[in-house]
Coordinates of N, CA and C in Angstrom, one line a residue:
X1 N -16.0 -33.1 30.4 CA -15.5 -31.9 29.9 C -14.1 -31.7 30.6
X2 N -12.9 -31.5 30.0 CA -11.7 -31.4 30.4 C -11.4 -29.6 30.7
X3 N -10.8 -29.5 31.8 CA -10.1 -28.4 32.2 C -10.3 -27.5 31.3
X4 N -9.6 -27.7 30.2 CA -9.9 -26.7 29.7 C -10.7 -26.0 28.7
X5 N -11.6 -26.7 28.2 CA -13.2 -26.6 28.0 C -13.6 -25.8 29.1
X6 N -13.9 -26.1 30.4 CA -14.5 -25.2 31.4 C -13.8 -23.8 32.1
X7 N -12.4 -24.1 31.4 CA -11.8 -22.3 31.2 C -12.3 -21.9 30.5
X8 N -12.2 -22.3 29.2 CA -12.7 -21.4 27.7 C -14.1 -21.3 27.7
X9 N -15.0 -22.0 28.7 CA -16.3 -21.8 28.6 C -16.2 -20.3 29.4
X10 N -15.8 -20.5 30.3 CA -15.6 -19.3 31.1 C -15.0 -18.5 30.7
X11 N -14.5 -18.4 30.1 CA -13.9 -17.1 29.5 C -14.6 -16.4 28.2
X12 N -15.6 -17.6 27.6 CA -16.8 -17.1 26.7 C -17.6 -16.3 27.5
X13 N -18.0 -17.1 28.5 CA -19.2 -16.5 29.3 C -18.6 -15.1 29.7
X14 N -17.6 -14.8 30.5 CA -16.9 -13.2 31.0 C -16.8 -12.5 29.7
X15 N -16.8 -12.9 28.5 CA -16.8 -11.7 27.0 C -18.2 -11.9 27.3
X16 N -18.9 -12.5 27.3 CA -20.7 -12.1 26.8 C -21.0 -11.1 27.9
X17 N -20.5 -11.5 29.0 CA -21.3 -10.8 30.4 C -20.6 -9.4 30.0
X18 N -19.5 -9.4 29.9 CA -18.3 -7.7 29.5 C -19.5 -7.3 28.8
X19 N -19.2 -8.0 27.2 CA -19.9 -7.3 26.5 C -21.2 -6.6 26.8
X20 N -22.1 -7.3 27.4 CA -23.8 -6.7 28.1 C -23.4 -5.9 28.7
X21 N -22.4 -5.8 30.0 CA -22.0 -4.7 31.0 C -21.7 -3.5 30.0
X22 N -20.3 -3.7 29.1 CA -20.3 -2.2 28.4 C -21.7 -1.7 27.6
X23 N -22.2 -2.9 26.6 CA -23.5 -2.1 26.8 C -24.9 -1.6 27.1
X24 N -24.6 -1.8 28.0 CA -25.5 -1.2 29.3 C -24.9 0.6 29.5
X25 N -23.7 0.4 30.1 CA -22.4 1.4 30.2 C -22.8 2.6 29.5
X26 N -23.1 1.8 28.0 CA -22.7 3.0 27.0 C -24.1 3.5 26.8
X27 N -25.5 3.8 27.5 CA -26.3 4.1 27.5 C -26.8 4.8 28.6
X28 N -25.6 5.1 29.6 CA -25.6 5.8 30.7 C -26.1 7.3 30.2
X29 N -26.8 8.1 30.7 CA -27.0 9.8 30.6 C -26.0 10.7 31.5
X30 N -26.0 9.9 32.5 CA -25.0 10.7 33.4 C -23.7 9.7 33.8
X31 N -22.7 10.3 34.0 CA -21.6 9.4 34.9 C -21.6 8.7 36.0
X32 N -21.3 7.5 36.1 CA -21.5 7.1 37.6 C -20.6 7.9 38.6
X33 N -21.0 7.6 40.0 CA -19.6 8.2 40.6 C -18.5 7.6 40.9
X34 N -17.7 8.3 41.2 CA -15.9 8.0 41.0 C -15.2 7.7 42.2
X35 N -15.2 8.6 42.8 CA -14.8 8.5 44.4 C -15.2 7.0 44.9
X36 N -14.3 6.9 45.9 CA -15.0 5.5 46.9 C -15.9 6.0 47.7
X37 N -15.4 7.5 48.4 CA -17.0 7.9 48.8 C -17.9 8.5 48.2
X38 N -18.1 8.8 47.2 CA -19.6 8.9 46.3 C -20.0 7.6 46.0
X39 N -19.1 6.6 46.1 CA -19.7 5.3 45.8 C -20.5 4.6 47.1
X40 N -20.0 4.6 47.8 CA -20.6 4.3 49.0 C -22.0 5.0 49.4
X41 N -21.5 6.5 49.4 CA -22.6 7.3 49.6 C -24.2 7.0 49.0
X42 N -24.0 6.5 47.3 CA -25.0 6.3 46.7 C -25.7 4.9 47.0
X43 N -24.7 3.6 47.5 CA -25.0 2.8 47.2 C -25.7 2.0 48.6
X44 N -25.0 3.6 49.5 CA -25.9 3.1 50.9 C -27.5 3.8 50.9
X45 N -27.6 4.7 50.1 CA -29.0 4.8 49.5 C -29.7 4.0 49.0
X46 N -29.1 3.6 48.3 CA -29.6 2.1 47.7 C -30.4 0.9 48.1
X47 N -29.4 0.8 49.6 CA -29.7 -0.2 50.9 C -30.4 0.7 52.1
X48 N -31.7 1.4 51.5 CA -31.9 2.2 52.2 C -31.3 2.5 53.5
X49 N -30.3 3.1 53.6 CA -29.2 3.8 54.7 C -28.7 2.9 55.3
X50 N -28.9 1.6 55.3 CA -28.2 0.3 55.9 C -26.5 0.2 55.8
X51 N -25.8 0.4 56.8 CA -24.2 0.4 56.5 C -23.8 -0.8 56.5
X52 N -24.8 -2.0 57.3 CA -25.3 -3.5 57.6 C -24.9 -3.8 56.7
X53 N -25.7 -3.9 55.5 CA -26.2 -4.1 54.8 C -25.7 -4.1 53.5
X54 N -24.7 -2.6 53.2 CA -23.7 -2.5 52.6 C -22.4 -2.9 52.5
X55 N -22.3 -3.0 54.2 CA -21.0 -3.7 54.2 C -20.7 -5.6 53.5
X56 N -22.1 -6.0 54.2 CA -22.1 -7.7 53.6 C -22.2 -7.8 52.0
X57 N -22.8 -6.6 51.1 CA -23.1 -6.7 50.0 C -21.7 -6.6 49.4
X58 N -20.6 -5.6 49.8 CA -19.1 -5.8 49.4 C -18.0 -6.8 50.0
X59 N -18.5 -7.5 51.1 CA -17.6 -8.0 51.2 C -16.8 -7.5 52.6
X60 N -17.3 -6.5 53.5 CA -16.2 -5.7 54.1 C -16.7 -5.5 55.3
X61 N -16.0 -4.9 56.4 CA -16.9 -4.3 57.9 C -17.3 -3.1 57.5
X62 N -18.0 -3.3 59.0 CA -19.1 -2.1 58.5 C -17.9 -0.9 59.1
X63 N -17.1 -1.1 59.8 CA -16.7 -0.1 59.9 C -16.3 0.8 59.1
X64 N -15.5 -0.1 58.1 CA -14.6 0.1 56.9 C -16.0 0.9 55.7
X65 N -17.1 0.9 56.0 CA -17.8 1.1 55.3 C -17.9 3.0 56.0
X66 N -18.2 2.8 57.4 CA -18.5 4.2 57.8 C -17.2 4.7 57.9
X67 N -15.4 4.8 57.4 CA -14.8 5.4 57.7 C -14.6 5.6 55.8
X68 N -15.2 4.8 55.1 CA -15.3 5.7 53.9 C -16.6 6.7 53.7
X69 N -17.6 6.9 54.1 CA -18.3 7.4 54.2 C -18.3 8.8 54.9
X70 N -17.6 8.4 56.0 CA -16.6 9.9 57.0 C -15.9 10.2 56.1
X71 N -15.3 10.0 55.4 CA -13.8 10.6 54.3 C -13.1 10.5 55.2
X72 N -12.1 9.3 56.2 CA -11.3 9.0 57.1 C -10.4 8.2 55.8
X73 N -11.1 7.0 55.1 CA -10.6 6.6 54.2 C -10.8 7.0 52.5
X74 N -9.5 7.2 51.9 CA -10.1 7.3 50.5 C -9.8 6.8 49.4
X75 N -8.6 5.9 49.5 CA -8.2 4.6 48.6 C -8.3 3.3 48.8
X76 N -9.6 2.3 48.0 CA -9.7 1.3 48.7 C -8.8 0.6 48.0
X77 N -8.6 -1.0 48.8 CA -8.1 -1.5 48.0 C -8.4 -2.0 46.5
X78 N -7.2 -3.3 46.0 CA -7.7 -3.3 44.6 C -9.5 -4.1 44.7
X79 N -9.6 -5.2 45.6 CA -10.7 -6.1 45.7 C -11.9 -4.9 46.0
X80 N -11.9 -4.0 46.8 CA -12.7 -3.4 47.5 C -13.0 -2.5 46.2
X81 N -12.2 -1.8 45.2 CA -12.2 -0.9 45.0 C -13.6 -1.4 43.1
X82 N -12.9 -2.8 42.9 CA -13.4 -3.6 42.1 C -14.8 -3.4 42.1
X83 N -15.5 -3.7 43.5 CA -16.4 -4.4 44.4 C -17.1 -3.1 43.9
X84 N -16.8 -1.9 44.9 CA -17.5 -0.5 44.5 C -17.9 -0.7 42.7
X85 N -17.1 -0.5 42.0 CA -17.1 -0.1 40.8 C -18.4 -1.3 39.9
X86 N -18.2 -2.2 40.1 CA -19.3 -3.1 40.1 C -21.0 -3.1 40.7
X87 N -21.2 -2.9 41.9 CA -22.1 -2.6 42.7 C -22.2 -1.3 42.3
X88 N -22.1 -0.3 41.6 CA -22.0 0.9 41.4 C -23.0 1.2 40.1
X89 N -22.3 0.0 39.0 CA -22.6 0.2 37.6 C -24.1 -0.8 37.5
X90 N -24.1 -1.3 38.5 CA -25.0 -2.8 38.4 C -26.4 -1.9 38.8
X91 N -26.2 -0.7 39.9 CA -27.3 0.0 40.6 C -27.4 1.5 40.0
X92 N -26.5 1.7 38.6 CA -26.8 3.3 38.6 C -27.8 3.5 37.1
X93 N -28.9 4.3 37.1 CA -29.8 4.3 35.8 C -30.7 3.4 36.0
X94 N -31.1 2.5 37.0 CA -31.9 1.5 36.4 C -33.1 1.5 35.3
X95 N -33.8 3.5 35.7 CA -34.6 2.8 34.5 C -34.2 2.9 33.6
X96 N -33.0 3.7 32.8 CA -32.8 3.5 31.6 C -32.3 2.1 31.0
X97 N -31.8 1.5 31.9 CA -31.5 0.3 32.0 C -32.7 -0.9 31.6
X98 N -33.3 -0.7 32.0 CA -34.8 -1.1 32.2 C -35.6 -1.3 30.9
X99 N -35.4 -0.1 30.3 CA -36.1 0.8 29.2 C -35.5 0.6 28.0
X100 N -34.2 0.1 27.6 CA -33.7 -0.5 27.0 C -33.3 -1.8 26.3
X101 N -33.7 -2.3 27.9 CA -33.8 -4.1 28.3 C -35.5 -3.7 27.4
X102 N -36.2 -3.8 27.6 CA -37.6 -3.9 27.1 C -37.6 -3.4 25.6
X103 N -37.0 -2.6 25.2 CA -36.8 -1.9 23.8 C -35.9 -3.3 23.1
X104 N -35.4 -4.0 23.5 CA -34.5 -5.1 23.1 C -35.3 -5.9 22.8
X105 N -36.1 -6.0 23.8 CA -36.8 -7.3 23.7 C -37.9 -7.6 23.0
X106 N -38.9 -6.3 22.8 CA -39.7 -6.3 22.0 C -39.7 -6.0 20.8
X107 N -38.6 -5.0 20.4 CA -38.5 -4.3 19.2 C -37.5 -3.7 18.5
X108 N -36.8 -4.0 18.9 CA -35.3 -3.7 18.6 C -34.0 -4.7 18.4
X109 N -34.3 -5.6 19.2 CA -33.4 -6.3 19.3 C -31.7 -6.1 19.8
X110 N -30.8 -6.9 19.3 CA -29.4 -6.4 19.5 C -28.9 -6.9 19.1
X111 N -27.4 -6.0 18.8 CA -26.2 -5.8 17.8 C -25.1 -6.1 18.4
X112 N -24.8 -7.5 17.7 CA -23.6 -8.6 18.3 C -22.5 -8.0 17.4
X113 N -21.5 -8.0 18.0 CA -20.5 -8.0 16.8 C -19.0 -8.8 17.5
X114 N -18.7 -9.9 16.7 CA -17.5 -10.5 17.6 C -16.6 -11.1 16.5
X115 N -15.3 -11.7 17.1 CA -14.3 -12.8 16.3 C -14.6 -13.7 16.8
X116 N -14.7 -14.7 15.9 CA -14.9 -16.0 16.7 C -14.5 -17.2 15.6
X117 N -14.5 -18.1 16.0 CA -14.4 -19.4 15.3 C -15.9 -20.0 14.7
X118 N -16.2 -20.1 13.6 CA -17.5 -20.0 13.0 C -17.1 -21.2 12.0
X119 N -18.2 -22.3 11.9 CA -18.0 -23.1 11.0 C -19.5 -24.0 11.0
X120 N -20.3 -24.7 9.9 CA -21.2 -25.2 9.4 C -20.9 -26.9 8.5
X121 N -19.7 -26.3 7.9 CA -19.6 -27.1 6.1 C -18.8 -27.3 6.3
X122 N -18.3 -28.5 5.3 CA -17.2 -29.8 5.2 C -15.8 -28.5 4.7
X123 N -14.5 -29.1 5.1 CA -13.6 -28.6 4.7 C -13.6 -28.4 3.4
X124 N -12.9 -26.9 2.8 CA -12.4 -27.2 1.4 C -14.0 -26.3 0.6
X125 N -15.0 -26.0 1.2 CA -15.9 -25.0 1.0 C -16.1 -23.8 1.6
X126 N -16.6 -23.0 1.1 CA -16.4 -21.1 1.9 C -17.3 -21.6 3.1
X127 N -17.8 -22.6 3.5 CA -18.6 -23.1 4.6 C -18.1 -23.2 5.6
X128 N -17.0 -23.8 5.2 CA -15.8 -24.8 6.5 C -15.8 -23.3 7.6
X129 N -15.3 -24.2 8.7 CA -15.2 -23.8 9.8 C -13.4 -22.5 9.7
X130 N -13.7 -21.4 9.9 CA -12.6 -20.5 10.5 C -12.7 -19.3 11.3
X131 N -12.4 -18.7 11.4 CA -12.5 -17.2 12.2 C -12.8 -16.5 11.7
X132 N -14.0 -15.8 11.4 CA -15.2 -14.7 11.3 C -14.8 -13.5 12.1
X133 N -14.9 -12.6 11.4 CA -15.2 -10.9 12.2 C -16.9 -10.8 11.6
X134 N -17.8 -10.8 12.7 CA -19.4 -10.7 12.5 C -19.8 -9.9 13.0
X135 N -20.4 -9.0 12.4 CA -21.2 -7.7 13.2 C -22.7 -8.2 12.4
X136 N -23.7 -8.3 13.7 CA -25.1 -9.1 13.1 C -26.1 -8.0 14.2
X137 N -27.5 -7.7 13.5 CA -28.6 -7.5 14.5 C -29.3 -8.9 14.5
X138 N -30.0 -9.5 15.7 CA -30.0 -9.9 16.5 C -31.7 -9.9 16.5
X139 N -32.4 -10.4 16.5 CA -34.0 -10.5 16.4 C -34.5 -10.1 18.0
X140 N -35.3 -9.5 18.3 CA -36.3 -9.0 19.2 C -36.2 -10.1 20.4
X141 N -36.5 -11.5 20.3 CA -37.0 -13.0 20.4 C -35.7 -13.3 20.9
X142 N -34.6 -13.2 20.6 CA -33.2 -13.5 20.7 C -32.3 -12.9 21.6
X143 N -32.6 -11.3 21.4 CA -32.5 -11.0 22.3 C -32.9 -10.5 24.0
X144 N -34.1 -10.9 23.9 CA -35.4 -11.1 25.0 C -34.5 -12.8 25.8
X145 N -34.4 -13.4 24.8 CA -34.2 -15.0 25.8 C -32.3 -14.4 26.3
X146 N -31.7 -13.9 25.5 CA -30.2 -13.5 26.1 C -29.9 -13.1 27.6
X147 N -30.8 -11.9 27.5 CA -31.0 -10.8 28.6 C -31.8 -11.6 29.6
X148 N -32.5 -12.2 29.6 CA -33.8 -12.9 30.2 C -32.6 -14.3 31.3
X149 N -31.7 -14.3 30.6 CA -30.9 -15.4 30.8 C -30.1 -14.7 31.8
X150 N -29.2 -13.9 31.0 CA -28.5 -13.1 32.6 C -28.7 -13.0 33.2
X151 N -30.0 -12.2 33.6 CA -31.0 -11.6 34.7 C -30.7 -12.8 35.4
X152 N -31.3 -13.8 35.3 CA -31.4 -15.2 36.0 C -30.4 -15.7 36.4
X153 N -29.5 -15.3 36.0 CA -28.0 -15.7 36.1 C -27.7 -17.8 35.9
X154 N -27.9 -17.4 34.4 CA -27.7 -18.5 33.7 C -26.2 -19.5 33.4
X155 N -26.1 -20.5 33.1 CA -25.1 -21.3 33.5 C -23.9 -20.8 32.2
X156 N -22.8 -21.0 32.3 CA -22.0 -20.6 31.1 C -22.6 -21.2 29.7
X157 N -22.4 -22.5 29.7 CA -23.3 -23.0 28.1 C -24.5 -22.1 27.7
X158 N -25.7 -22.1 28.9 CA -27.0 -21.7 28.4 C -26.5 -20.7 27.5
X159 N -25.8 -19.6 28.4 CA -25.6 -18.4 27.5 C -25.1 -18.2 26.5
X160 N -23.8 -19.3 26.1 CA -23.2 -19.2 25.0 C -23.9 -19.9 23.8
X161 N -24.9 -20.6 24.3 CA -25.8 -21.3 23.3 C -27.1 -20.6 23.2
X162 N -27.2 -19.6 23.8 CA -28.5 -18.4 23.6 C -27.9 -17.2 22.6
X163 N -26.4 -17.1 22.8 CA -25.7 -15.9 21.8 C -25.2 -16.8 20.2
X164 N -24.8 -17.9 20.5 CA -24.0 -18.6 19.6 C -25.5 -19.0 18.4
X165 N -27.0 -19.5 18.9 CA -28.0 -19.5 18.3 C -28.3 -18.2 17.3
X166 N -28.5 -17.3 18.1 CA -28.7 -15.7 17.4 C -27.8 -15.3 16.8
X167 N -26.6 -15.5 16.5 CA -25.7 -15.3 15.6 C -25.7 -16.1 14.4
X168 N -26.3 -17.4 14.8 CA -26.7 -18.1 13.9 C -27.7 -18.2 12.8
X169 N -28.9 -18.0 13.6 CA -30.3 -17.5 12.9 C -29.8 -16.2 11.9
X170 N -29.5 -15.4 12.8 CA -29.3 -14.2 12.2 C -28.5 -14.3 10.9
X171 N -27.2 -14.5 11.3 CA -26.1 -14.6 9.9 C -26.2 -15.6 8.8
X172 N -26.4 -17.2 9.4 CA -25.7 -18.1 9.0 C -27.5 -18.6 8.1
X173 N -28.2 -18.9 8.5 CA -29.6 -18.9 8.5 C -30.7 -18.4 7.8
X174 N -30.0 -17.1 7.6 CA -31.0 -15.7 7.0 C -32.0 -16.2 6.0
X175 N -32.8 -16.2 6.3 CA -33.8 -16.3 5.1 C -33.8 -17.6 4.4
X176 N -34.0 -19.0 5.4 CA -33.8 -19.9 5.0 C -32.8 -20.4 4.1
X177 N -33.1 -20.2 2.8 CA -31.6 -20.4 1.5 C -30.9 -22.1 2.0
X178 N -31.8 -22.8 2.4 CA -31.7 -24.4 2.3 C -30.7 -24.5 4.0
X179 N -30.8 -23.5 4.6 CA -29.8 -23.5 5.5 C -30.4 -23.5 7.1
X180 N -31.7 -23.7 6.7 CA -32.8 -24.1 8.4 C -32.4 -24.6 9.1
X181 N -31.9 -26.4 9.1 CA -31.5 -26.8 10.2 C -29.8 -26.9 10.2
X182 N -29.1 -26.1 9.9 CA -28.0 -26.5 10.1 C -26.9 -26.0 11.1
X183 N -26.2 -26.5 11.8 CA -25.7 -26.6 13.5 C -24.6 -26.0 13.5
X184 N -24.4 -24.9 14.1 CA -23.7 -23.8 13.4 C -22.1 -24.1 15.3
X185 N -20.8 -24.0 14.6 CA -19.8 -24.0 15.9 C -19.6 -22.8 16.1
X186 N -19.5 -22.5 17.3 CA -19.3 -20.8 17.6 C -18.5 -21.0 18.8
X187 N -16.9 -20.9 18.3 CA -15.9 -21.5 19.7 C -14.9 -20.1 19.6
X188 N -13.7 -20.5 20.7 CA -12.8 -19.9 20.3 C -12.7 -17.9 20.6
X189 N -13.9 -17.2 21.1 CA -14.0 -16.1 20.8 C -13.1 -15.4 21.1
X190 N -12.4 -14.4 20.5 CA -11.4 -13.4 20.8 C -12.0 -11.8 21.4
X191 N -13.1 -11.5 21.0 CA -13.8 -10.1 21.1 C -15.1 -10.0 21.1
X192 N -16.1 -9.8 21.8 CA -17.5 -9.6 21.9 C -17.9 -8.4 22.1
X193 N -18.8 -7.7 21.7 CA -18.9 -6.6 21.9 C -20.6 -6.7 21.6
X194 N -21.3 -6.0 22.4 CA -22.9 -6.2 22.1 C -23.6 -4.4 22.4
X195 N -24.4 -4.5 21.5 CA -25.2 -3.1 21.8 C -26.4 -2.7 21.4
X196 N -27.2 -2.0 22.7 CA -28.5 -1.9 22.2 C -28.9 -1.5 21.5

């Protein structure tokens, strides 16, 4: 695999993971908090009261942890400030988070919608390979192995071959129509956007 294969993998993989984060995001009931110390504040609840504990989880001293916590400090930097907003969104709602992951999984499934480079069939047929705008739901089963994948924290391919599959089944696949085994390319993505 050359350089730049394992950019563009990675750069698939950061749209799938985006994509899951905003929709997660967009199922919030309430706002997360904003401040660096309401972030802290919450997140050292989290770690039940451990400033230890929070500090290793960002990255930073602990002091740095209790002078945001004092309100001594109140603009972190860019890295720190990242760090908060992440550890923030990763720990706020879980059950609805939760509750939705399982709604996915068993009965609902989820709604892919991306640009990407899509191709099956020989040049010179509506088959051939080009750039797609696809907005697809996403089978129960498909989206259970997606989510199931992240959680685990799955390797760049797995995932793009657990999304690139379900876009396939779903769109390319539908209802058999002589098109069961055929090996669908899903490269190139410009936009991913996923929702429960």
């Amino acid at each position: 695999m050359t350089d730049d294969d394992v950019q563009r993998a990675a750069g698939i993989r950061a749209k799938i993971m985006d994509g899951l984060s905003r929709a997660e995001r967009a199922l919030f009931t309430r706002p997360a908090p904003k401040s660096a110390r309401a972030q802290m504040k919450f997140l050292r609840t989290r770690e039940k009261g451990s400033t230890k504990t929070l500090a290793e989880r960002l990255g930073v001293s602990r002091k740095t942890v209790e002078r945001y916590l004092s309100g001594a400090s109140r603009k972190p930097q860019k890295r720190l400030q990242a760090a908060l907003v992440k550890e923030t969104e990763a720990e706020w709602q879980p059950q609805l988070r939760a509750q939705a992951r399982q709604r996915a999984a068993t009965s609902a499934g989820l709604v892919i919608s991306c640009r990407a480079y899509f191709g099956f069939g020989p040049e010179g047929t509506s088959d051939a390979g080009r750039v797609r705008d696809i907005s697809v739901a996403v089978s129960p089963s498909h989206a259970d192995a997606i989510l199931a994948a992240q959680e685990s924290g799955a390797t760049d391919s797995d995932l793009h071959k657990l999304v690139a599959e379900a876009i396939a089944d779903a769109y390319f696949r539908q209802g058999g129509g002589g098109r069961a085994g055929v090996e669908v390319q899903f490269e190139d993505v410009e936009w991913l956007d996923i929702a429960f």
